[in-house]
mmCIF file of C-alpha atoms in Angstrom:
data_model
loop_
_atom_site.group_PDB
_atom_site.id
_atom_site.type_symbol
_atom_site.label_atom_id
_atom_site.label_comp_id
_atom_site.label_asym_id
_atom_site.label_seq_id
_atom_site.Cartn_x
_atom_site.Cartn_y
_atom_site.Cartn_z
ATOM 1 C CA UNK A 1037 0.000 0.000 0.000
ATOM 2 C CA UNK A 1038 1.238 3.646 -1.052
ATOM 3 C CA UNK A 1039 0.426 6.019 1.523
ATOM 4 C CA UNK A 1040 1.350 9.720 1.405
ATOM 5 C CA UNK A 1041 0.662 11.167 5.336
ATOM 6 C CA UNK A 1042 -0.029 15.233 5.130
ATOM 7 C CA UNK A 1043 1.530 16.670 8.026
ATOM 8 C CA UNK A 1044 4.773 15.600 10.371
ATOM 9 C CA UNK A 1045 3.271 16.800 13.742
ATOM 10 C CA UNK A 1046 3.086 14.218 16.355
ATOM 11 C CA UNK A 1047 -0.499 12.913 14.474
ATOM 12 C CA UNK A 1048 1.284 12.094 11.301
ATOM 13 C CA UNK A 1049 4.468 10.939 12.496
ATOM 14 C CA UNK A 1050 2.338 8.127 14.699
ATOM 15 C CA UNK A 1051 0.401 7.851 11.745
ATOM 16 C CA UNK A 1052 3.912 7.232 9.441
ATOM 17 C CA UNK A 1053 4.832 4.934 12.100
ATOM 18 C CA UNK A 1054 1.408 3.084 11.995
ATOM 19 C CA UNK A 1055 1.359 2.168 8.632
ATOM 20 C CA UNK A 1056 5.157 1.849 7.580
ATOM 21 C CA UNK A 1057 4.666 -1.144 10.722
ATOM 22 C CA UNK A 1058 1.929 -2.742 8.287
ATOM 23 C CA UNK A 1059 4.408 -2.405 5.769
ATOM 24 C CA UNK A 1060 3.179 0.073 3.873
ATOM 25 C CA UNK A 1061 5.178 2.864 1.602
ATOM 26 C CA UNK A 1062 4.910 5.626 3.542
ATOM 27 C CA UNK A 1063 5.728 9.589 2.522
ATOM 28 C CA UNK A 1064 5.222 11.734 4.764
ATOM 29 C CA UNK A 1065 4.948 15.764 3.743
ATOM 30 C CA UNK A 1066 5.423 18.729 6.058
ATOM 31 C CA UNK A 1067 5.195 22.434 4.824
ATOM 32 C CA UNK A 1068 7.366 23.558 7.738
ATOM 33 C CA UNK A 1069 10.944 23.050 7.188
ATOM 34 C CA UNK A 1070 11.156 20.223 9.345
ATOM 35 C CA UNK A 1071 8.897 17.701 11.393
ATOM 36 C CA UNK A 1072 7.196 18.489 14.680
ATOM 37 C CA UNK A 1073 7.418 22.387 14.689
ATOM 38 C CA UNK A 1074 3.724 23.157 14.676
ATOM 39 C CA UNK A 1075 1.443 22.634 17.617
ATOM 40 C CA UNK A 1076 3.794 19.664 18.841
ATOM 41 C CA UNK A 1077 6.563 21.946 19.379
ATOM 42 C CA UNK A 1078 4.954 24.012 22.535
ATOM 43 C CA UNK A 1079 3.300 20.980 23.508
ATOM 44 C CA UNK A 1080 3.855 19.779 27.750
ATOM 45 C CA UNK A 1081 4.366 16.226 26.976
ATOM 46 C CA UNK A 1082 2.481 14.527 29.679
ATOM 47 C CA UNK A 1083 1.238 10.994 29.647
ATOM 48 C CA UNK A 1084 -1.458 11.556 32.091
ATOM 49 C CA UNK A 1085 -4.945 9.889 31.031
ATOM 50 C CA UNK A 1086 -6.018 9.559 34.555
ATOM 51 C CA UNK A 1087 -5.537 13.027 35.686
ATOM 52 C CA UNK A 1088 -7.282 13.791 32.086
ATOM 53 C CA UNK A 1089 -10.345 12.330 33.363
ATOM 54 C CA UNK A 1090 -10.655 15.205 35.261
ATOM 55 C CA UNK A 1091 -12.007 17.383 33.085
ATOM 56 C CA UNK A 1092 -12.460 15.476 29.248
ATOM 57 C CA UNK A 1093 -14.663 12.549 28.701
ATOM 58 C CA UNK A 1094 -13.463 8.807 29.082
ATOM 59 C CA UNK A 1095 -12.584 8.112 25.529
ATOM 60 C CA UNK A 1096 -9.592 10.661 26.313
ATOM 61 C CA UNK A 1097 -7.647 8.556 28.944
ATOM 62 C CA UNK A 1098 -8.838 4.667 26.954
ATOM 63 C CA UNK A 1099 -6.680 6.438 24.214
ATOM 64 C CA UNK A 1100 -4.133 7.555 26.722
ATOM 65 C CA UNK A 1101 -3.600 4.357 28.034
ATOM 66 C CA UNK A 1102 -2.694 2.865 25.418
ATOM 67 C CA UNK A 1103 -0.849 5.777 23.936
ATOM 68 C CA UNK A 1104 1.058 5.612 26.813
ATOM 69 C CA UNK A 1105 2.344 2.112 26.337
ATOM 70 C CA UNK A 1106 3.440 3.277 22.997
ATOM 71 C CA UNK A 1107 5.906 5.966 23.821
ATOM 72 C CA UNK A 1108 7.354 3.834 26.523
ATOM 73 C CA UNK A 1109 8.338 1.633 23.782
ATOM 74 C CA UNK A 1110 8.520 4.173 20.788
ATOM 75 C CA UNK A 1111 11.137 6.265 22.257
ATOM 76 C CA UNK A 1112 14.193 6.524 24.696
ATOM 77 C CA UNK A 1113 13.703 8.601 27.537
ATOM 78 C CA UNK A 1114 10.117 8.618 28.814
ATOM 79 C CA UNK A 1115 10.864 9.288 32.564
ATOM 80 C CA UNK A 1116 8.060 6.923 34.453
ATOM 81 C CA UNK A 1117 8.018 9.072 37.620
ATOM 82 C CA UNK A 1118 4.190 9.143 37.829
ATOM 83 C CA UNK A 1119 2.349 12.776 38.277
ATOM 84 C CA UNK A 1120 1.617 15.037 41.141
ATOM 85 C CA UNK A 1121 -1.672 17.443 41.567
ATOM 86 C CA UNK A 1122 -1.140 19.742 43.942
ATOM 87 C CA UNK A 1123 -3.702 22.942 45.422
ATOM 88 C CA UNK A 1124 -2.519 25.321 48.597
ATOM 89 C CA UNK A 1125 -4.875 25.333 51.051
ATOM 90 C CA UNK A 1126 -7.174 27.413 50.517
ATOM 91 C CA UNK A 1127 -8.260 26.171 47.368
ATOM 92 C CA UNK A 1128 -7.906 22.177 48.884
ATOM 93 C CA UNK A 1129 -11.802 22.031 47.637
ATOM 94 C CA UNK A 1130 -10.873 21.782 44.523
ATOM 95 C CA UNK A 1131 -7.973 18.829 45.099
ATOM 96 C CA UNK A 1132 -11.349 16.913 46.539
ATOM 97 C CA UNK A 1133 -13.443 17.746 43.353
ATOM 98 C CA UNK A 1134 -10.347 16.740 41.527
ATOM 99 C CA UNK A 1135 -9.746 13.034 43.318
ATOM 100 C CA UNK A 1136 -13.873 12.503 42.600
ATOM 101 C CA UNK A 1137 -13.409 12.739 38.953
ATOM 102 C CA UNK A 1138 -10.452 10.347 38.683
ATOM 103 C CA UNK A 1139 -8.756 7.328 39.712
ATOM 104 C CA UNK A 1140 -5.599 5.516 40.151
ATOM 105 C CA UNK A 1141 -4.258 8.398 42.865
ATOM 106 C CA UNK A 1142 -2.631 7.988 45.937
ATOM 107 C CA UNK A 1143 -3.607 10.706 48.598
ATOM 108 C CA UNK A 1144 -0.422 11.835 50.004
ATOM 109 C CA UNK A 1145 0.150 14.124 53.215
ATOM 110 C CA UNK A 1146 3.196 16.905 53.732
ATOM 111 C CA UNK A 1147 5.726 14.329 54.401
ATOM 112 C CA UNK A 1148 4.204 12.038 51.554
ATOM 113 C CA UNK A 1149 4.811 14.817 49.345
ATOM 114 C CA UNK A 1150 8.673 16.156 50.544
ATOM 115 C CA UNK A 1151 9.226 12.102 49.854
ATOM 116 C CA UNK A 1152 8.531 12.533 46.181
ATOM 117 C CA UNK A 1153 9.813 16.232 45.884
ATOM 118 C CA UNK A 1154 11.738 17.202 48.301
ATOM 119 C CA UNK A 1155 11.981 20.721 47.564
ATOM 120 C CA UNK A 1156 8.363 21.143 48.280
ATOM 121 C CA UNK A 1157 9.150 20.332 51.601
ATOM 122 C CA UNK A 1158 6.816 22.071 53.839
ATOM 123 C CA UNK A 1159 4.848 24.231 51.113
ATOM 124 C CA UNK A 1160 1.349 21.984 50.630
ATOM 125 C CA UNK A 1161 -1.000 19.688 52.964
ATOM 126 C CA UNK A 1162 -2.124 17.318 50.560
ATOM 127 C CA UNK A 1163 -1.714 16.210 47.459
ATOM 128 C CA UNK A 1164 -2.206 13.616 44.609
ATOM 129 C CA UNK A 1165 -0.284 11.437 43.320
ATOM 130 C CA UNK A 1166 -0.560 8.868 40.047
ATOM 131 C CA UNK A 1167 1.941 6.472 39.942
ATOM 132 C CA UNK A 1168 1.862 4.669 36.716
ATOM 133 C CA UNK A 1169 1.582 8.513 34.539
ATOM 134 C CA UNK A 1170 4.891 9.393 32.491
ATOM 135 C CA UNK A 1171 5.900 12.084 30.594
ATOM 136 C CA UNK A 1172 8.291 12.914 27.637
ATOM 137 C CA UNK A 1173 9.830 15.553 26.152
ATOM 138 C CA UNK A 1174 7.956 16.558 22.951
ATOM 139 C CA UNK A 1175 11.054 17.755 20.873
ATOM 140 C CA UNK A 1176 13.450 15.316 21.538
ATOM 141 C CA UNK A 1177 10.597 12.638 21.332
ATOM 142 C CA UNK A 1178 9.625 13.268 18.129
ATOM 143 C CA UNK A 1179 13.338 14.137 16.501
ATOM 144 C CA UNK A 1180 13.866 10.609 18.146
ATOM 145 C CA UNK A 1181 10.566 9.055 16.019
ATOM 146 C CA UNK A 1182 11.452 10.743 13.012
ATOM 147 C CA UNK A 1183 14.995 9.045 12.961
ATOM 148 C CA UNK A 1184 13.239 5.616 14.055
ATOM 149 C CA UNK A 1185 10.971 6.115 10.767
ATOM 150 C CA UNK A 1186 13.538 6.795 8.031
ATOM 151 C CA UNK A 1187 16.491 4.840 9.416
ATOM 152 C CA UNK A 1188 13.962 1.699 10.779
ATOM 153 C CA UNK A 1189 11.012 1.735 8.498
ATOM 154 C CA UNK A 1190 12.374 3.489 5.114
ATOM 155 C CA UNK A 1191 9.503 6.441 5.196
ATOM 156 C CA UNK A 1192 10.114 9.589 2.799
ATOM 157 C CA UNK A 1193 10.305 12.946 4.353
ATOM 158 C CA UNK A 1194 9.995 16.110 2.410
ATOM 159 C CA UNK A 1195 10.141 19.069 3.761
ATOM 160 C CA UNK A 1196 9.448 22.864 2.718
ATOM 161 C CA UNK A 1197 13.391 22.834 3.278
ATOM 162 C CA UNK A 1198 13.672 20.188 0.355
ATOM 163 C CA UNK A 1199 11.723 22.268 -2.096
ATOM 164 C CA UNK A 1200 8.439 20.210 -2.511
ATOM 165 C CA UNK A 1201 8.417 17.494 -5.704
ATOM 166 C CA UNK A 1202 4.963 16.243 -6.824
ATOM 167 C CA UNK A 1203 3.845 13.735 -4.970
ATOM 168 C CA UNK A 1204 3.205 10.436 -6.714
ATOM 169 C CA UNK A 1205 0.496 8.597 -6.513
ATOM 170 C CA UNK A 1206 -0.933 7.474 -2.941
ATOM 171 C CA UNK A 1207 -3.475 4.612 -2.460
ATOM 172 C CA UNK A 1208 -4.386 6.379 0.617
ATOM 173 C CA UNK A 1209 -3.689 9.805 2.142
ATOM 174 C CA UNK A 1210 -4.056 9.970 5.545
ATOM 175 C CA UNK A 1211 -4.454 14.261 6.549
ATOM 176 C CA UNK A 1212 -2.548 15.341 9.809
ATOM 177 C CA UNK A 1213 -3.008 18.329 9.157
ATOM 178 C CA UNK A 1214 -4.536 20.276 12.202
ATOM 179 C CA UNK A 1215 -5.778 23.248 11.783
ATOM 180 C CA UNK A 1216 -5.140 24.000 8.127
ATOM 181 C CA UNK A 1217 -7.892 21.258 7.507
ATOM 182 C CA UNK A 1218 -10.168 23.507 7.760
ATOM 183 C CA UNK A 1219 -10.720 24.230 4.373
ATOM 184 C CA UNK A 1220 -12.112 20.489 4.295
ATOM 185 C CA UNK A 1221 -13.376 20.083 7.868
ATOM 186 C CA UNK A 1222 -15.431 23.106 8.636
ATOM 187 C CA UNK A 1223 -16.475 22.333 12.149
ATOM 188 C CA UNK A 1224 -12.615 22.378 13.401
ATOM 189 C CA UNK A 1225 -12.109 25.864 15.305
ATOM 190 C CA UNK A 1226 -8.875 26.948 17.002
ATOM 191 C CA UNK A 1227 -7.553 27.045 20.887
ATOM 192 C CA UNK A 1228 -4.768 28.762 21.561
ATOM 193 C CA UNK A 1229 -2.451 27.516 24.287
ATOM 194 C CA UNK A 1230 0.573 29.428 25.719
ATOM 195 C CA UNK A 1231 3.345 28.691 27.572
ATOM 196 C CA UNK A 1232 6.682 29.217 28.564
ATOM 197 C CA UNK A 1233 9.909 27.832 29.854
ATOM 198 C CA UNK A 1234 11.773 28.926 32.701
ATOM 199 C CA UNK A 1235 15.517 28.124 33.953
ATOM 200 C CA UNK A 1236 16.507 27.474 37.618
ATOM 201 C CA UNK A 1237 19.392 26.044 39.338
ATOM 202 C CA UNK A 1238 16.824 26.267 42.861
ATOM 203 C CA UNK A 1239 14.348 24.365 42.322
ATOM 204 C CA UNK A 1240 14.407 20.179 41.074
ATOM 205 C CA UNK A 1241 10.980 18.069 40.685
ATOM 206 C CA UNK A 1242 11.023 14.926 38.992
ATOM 207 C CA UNK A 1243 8.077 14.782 37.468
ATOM 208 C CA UNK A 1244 5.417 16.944 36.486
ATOM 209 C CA UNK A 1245 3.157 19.011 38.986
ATOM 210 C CA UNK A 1246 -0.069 20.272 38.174
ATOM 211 C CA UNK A 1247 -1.044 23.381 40.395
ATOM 212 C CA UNK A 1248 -4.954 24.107 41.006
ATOM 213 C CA UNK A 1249 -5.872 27.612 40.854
ATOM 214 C CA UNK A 1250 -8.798 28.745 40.401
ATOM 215 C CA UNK A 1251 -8.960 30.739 37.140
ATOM 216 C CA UNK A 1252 -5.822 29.190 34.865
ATOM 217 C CA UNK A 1253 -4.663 25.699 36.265
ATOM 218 C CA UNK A 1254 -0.634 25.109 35.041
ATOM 219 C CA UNK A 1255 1.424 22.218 35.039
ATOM 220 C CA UNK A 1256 5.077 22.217 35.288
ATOM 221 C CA UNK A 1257 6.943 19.519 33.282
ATOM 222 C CA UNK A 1258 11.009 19.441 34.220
ATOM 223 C CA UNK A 1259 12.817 19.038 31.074
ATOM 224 C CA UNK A 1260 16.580 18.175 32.402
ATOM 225 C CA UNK A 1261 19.447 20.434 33.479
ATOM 226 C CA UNK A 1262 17.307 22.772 35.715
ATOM 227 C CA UNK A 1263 14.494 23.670 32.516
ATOM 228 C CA UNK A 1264 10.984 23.389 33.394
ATOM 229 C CA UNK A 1265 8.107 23.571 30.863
ATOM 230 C CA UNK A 1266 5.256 25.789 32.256
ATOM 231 C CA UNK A 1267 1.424 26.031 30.687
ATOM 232 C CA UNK A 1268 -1.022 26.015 29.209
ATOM 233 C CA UNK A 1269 -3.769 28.341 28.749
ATOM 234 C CA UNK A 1270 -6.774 27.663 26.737
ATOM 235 C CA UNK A 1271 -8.201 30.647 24.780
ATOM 236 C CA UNK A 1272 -10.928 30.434 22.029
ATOM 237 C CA UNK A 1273 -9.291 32.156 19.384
ATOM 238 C CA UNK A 1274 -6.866 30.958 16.216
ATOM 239 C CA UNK A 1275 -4.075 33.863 16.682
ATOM 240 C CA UNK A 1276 -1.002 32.002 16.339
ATOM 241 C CA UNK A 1277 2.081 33.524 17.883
ATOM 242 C CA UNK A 1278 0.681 36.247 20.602
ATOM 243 C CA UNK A 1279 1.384 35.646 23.750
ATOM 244 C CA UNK A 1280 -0.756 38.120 26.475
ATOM 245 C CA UNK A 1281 0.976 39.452 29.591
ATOM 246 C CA UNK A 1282 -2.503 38.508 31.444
ATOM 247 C CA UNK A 1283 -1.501 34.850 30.750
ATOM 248 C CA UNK A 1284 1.862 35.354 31.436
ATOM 249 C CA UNK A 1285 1.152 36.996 34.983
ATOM 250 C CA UNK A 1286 -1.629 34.080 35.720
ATOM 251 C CA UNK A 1287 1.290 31.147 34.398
ATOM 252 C CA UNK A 1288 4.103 33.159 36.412
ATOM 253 C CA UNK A 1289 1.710 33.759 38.938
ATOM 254 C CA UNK A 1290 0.641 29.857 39.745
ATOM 255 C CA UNK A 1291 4.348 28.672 39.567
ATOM 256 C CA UNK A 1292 5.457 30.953 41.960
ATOM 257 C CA UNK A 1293 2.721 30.132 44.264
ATOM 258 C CA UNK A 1294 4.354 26.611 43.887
ATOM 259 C CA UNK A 1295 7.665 27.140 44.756
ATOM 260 C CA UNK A 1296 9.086 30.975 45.547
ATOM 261 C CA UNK A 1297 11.945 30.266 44.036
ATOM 262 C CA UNK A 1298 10.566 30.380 40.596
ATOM 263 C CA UNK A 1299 10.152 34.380 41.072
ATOM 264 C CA UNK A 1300 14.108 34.226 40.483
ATOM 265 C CA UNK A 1301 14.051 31.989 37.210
ATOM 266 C CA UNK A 1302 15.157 33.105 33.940
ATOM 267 C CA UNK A 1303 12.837 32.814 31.500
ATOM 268 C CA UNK A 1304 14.662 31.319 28.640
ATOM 269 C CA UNK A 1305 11.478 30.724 26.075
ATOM 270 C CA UNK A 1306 7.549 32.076 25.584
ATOM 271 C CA UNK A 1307 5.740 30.734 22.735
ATOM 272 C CA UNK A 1308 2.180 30.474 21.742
ATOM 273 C CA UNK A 1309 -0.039 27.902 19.087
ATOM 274 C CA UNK A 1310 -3.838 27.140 18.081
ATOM 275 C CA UNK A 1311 -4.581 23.350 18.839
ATOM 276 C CA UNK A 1312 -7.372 22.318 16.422
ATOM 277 C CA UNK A 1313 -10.686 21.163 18.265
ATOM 278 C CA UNK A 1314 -14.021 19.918 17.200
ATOM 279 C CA UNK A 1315 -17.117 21.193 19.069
ATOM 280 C CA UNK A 1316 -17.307 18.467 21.435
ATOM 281 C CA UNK A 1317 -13.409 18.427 21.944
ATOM 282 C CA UNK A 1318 -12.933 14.997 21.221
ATOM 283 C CA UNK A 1319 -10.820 13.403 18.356
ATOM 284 C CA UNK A 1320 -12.199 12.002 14.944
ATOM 285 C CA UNK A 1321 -11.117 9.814 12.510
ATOM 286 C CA UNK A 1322 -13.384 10.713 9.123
ATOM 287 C CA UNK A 1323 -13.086 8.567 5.950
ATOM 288 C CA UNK A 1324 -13.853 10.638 2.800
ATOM 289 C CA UNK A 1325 -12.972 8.384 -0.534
ATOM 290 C CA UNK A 1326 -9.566 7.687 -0.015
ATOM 291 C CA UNK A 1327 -8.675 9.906 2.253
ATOM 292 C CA UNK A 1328 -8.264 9.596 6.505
ATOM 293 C CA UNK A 1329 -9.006 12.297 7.948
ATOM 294 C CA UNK A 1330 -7.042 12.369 11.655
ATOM 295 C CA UNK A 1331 -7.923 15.219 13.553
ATOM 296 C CA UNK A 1332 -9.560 17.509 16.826
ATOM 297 C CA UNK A 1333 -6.516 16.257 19.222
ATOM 298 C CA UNK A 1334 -7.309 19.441 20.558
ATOM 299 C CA UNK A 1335 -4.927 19.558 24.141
ATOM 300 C CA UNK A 1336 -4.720 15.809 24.186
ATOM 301 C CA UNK A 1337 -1.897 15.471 21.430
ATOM 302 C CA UNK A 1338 0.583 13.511 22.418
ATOM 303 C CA UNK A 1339 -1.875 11.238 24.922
ATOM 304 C CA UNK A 1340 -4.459 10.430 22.035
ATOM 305 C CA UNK A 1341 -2.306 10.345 18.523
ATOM 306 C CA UNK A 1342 -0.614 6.664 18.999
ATOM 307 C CA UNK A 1343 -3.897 5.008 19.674
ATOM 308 C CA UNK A 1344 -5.649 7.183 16.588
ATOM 309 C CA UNK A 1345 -2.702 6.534 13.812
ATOM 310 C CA UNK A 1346 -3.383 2.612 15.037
ATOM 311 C CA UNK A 1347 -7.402 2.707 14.528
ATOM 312 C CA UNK A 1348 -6.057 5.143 11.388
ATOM 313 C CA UNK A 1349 -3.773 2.293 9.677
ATOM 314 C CA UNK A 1350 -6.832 -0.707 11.022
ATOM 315 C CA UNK A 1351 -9.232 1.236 9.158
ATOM 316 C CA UNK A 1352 -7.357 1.587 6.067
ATOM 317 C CA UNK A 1353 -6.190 -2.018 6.075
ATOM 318 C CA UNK A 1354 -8.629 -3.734 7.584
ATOM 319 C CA UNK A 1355 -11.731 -1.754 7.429
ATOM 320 C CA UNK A 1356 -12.067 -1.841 10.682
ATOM 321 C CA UNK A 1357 -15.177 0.585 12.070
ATOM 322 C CA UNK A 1358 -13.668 2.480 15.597
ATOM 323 C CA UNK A 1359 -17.437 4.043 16.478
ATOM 324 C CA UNK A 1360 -15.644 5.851 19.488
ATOM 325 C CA UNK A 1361 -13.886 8.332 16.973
ATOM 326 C CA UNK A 1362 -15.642 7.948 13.960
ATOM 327 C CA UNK A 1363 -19.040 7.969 15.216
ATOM 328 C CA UNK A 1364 -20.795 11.661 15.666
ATOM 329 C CA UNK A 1365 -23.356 10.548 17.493
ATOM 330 C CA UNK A 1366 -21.326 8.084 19.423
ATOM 331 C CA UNK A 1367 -22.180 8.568 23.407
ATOM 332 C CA UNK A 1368 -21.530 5.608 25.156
ATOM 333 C CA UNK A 1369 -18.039 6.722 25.739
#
């Protein structure tokens, strides 16, 4: 089978993967002048489907469980240090609220906490903590795939950097192409998430910390040699690039209220992106002739695109029917 995937974020790489492991011939086009610089690029990274069920619907962490399982294998480096939700006490309500929409926590104390993170000794009364969660860093993660699929699995690249060639013919074309689907998919709208990325010598967590507050909740994600990955907001519009100072004084705001020490960081990196989403927020794979359409990953990138590009390469094989993502009326889930 000749497939040509549209699109070398972190949805068509899985998607190359996917198929070129069915044997497939796989090309795989990207307008940017190399793969994973779009929505990917500013993306956290974390491998958390329970603490997803929080706030998205169950068909969210299914996907991430199995997505997780994929980048433990897919990639080197996917530190399996679990994840920790946090809240200072006045706003320990919403921890509870929290630990009622999930499972697969362990409620931990002051002391239970300093165990994990040391230098949080003292700073918060309770906490949350999942175990089995991982996380990864998106850029090296997906330089690390991309490698994997031309040296492993003999997959094309072209980039804008190669000067595009026509494309020859495909027997199927699966489209990764987020947002700029739009001029196929009309119900996809834009959410822009921001974040930044600090640098501090004072502070050292081991795993990622997501801080209630109660108008912006951030995570932290360390990245190695004293970086830590701060975000996201979630704003309703498509501007790409523009980052607000109100969202930068909320983000700032919540990771200082974490540790003090952050007030003293250097901030090495702000950047901005529009995640595509589909009304209901959920992901969809749509069939139109010979085209896949893999789409709406919306915040859930990197936790739902493993377990789509397999259902993706199933259906094209196979004809296999996934009703959870290609069903619009599909409610069960």
């Amino acid at each position: 089978m000749r497939v040509r995937i549209v699109g070398g974020g972190v949805a068509g790489l899985t998607c190359a993967h996917a198929f070129a492991r069915r044997g497939a011939q796989v090309t795989l086009i990207e307008r940017r002048s190399a793969t994973g610089q779009g929505c990917s690029w500013y993306a956290g990274g974390m491998l958390a489907p329970w603490c997803e069920r929080e706030s998205a619907e169950p068909i969210i962490a299914e996907l991430g469980f199995e997505s997780l399982a994929y980048w433990r294998e897919a990639v080197p480096d996917v530190p399996n240090e679990g994840s920790l939700v946090l809240a200072q006490a006045r706003d320990l309500p919403d921890l509870r609220r929290f630990s009622r929409r999930t499972e697969g926590f362990e409620w931990l104390d002051g002391a239970g906490i300093a165990a994990l993170e040391p230098d949080l000794d003292g700073r918060f009364e309770q906490g949350l903590f999942f175990p089995t969660e991982a996380h990864l860093e998106p850029r090296k993660a997906l330089a690390a795939l991309t490698a994997r699929l031309v040296g492993e699995h003999g997959v094309t690249i072209r980039t804008d950097a190669d000067g595009f060639e026509e494309p020859g013919e495909a027997d199927i074309v699966v489209d990764c192409r987020g947002l700029a689907a739009r001029d196929t998919l009309a119900d996809l709208r834009g959410v822009k998430g921001e974040m930044l990325v600090l640098y501090s010598t004072e502070v050292s967590l081991k795993r990622p910390v997501r801080m209630l507050h109660p108008r912006i909740p951030v995570y932290i994600v360390p990245r190695g040699d004293g970086h830590f990955m701060i975000g996201a907001t979630s704003i309703e519009n498509d501007e790409r690039g523009r980052v607000t100072g109100r969202s930068m004084l909320e983000l700032l705001g919540a990771v200082y209220a974490l540790h003090p020490a952050f007030g003293e960081a250097e901030i090495v990196e702000i950047g901005a992106d529009v995640r595509p989403a589909f009304p209901d927020n959920l992901p969809r794979l749509r069939r139109r002739g010979n085209t896949i359409y893999v789409n709406g990953l919306y915040r859930h990138g990197f936790l739902a695109a493993p377990a789509l590009a397999r259902r993706a390469a199933e259906l094209a094989f196979d004809g296999t029917y996934f009703p959870e993502v290609m069903d619009e009326d599909h409610r069960e889930w």
